[in-house]
Coordinates of C-alpha atoms in Angstrom, one line a residue:
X1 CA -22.1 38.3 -104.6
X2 CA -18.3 39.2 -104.8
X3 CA -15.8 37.5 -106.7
X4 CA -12.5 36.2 -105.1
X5 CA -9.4 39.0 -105.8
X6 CA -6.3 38.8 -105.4
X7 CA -5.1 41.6 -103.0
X8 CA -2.1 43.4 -103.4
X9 CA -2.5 46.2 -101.0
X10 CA 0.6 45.6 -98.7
X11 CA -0.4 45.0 -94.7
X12 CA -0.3 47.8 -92.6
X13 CA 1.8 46.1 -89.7
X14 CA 3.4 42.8 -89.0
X15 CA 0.9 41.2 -86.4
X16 CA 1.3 38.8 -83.9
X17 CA -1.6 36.6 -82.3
X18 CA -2.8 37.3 -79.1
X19 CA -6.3 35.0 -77.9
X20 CA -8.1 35.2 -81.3
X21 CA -7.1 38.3 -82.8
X22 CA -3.7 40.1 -84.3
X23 CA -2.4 43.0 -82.5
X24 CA 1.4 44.7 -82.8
X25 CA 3.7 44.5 -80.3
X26 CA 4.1 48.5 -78.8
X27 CA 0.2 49.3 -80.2
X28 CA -1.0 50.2 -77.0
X29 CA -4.3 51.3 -79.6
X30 CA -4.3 48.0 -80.8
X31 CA -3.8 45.8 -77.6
X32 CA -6.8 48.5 -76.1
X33 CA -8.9 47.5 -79.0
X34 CA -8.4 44.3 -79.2
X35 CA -9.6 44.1 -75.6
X36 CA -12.6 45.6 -76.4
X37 CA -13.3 43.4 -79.8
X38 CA -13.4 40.5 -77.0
X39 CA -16.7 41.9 -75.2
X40 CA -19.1 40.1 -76.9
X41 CA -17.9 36.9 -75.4
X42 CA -17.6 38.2 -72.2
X43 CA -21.1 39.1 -72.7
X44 CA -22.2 35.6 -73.8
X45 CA -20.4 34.3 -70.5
X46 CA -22.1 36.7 -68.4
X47 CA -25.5 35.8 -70.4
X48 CA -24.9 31.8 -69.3
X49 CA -24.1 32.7 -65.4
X50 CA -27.3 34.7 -65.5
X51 CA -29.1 31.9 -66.7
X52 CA -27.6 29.3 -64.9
X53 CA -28.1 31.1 -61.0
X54 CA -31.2 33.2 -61.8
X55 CA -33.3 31.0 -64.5
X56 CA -35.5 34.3 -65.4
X57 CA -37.3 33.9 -68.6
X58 CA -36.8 37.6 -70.0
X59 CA -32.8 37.1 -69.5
X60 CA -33.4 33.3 -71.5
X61 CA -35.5 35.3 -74.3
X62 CA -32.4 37.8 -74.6
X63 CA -30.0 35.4 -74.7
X64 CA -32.2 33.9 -76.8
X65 CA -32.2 36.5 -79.2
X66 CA -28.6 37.1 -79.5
X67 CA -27.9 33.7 -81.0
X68 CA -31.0 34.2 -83.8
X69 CA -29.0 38.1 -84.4
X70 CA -25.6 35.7 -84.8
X71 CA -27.5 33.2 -86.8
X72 CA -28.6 36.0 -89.0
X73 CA -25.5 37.4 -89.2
X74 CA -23.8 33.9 -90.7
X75 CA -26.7 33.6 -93.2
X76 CA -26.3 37.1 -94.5
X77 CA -22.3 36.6 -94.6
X78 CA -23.1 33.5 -96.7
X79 CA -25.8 35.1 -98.9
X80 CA -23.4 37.9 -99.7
X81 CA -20.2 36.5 -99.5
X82 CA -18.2 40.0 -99.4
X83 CA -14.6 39.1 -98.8
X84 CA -12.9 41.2 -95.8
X85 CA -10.4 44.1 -96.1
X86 CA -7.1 43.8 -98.5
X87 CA -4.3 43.3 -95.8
X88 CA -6.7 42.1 -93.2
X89 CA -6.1 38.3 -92.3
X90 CA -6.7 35.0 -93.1
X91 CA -7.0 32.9 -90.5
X92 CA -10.5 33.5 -89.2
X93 CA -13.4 31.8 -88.6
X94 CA -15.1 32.7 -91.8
X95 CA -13.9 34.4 -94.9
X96 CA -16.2 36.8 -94.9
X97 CA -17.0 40.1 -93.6
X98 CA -20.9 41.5 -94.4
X99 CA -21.8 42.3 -92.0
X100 CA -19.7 42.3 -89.1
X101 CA -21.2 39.7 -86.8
X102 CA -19.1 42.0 -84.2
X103 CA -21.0 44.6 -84.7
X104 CA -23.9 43.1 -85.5
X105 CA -24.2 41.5 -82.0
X106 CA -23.0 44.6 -80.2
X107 CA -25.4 47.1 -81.4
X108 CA -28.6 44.1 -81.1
X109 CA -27.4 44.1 -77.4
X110 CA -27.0 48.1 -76.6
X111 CA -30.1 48.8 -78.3
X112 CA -32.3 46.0 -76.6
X113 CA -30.7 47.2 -73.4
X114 CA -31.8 50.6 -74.4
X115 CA -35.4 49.7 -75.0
X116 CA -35.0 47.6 -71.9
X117 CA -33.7 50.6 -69.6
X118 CA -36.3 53.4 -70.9
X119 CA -39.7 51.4 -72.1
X120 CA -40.2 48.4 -69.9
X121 CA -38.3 49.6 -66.8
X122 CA -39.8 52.7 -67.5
X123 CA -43.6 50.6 -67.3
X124 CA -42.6 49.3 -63.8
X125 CA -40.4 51.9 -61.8
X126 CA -40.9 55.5 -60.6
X127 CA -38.9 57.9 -62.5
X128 CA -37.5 59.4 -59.9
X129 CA -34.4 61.6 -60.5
X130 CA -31.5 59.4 -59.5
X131 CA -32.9 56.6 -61.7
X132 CA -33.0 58.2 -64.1
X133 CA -29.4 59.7 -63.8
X134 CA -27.9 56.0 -63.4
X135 CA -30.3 54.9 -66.6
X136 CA -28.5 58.0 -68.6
X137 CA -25.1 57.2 -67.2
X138 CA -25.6 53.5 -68.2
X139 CA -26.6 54.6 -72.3
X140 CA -23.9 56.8 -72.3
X141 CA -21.0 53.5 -71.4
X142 CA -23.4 51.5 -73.4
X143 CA -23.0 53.9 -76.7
X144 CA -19.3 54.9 -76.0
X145 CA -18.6 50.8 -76.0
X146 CA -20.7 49.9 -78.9
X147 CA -18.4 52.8 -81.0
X148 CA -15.3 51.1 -79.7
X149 CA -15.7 47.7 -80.5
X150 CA -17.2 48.5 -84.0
X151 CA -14.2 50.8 -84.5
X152 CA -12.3 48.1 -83.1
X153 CA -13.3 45.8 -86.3
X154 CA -12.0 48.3 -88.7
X155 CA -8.4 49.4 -86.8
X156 CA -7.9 45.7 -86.7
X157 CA -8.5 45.3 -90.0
X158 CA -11.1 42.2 -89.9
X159 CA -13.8 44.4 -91.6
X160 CA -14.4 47.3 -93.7
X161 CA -16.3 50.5 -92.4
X162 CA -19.2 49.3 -94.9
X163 CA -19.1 45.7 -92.9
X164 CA -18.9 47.2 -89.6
X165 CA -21.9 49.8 -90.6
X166 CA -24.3 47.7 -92.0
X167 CA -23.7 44.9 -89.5
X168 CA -24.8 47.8 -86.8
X169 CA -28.0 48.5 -88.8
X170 CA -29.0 44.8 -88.8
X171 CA -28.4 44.4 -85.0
X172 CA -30.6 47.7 -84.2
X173 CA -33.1 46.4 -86.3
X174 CA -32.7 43.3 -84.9
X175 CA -32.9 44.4 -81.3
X176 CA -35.8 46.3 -82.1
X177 CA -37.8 43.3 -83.9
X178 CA -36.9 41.1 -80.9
X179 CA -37.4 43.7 -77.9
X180 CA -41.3 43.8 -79.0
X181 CA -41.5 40.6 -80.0
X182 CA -40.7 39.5 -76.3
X183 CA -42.6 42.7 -74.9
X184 CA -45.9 41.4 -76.8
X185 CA -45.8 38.3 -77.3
X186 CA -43.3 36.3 -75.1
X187 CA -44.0 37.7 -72.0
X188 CA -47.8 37.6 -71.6
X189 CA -47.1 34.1 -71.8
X190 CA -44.1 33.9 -69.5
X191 CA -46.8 33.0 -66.5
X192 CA -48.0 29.6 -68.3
X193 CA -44.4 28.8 -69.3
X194 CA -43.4 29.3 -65.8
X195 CA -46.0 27.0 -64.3
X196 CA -45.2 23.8 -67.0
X197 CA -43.8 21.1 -65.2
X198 CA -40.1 21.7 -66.6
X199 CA -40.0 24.9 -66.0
X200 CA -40.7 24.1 -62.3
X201 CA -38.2 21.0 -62.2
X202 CA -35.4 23.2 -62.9
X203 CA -36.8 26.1 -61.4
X204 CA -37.3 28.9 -64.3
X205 CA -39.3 31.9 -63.0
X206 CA -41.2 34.5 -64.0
X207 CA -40.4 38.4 -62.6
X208 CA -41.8 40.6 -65.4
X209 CA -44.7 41.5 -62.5
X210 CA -42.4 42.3 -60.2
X211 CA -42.0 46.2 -60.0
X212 CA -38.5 46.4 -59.0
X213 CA -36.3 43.0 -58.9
X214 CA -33.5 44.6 -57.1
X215 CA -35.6 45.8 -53.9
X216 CA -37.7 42.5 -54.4
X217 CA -34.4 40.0 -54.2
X218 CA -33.0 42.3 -51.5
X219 CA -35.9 42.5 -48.8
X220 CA -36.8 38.8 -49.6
X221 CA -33.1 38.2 -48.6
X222 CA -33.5 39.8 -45.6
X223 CA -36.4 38.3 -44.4
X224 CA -34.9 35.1 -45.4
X225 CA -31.6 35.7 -43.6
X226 CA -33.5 36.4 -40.5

């Protein structure tokens, strides 16, 4: 546990407030970063639309376990109660910075996505090359965005490199933990969880045993629209 200090470290630059974060005016760094440090929540949006028009149990469980990662990450901040950076600010959610729930959630996401891309895809689809090119391509914006927003944290000055480090370690491991939690256990039960009466009242499906969902959506589509 850390003890309150005062801080007498001077602040690097006068900062204005733009959404939920402080940026200068003329930091074209800044304003770049603090468009990245926003992701996450455009993630969480794009996590409810998913649910909402497709109802797929595998993007539920994901969803799913991005709110246990966040939940982790406010009982770990509270168990440890590390205060963040001198010079960093005040008015934020929480006083406290380990780990960076940021980069907590970030990393749990690219690295289930990751699993996601080369394990159970993998399972279902033939490798052919161009697949495989897109499934590179994809890591590689994954990885290079995942950097940003944790170094976003730090250039910010909401966390320390410490907070932002050991928050990425605990949403890998996380992401991990909950990609084969849902691989083994979840989804041989998806079927039955499917077929409940609920599940078919608001229409929740099941598509792990459909090879590819893209081809699947689009031929049905067709066939549909004809």
């Amino acid at each position: 546990l850390y003890a309150p200090r005062a801080c007498n470290t001077p602040k690097r630059k006068e900062k204005i407030k733009s959404f939920t974060l402080f940026v200068c005016p003329g930091d074209l760094t800044g304003q770049v970063l603090a468009c990245m440090s926003l992701l996450p929540i455009a993630i969480l949006v794009g996590f409810v639309t998913l649910i909402v028009f497709k109802r797929e149990l595998h993007t539920i469980s994901f969803f799913g376990g991005l709110i246990m990662n966040e939940g982790l990450n406010w009982l770990l901040k509270h168990i440890l109660q590390e205060p963040r950076p001198c010079g960093g600010h005040s008015s934020v959610t929480t006083e406290y910075g380990m780990p960076s729930s940021h980069s907590q959630f970030i990393w749990f996401f690219v690295v289930y996505f990751f699993l996601f891309l080369y394990l159970r895809m993998h399972q279902t689809n033939n490798a052919r090359c161009v697949e495989l090119l897109w499934r590179h391509i994809l890591s590689i914006i994954l990885l290079a965005v995942a950097l940003f927003v944790s170094y976003s944290r730090v250039y910010l000055l909401y966390h320390t490199w410490s907070q932002v480090i050991y928050g990425g370690v605990a949403g890998m491991v996380m992401g991990v933990v909950w990609f084969f939690i849902t691989q083994e256990v979840l989804t041989p039960l998806f079927p039955k969880i499917a077929a409940w009466p609920i599940s078919e009242f608001f229409l929740v499906r099941d598509t792990s045993l459909i090879p590819n969902i893209l081809w699947f959506e689009y031929t049905v589509t067709r066939s549909e629209a004809r």
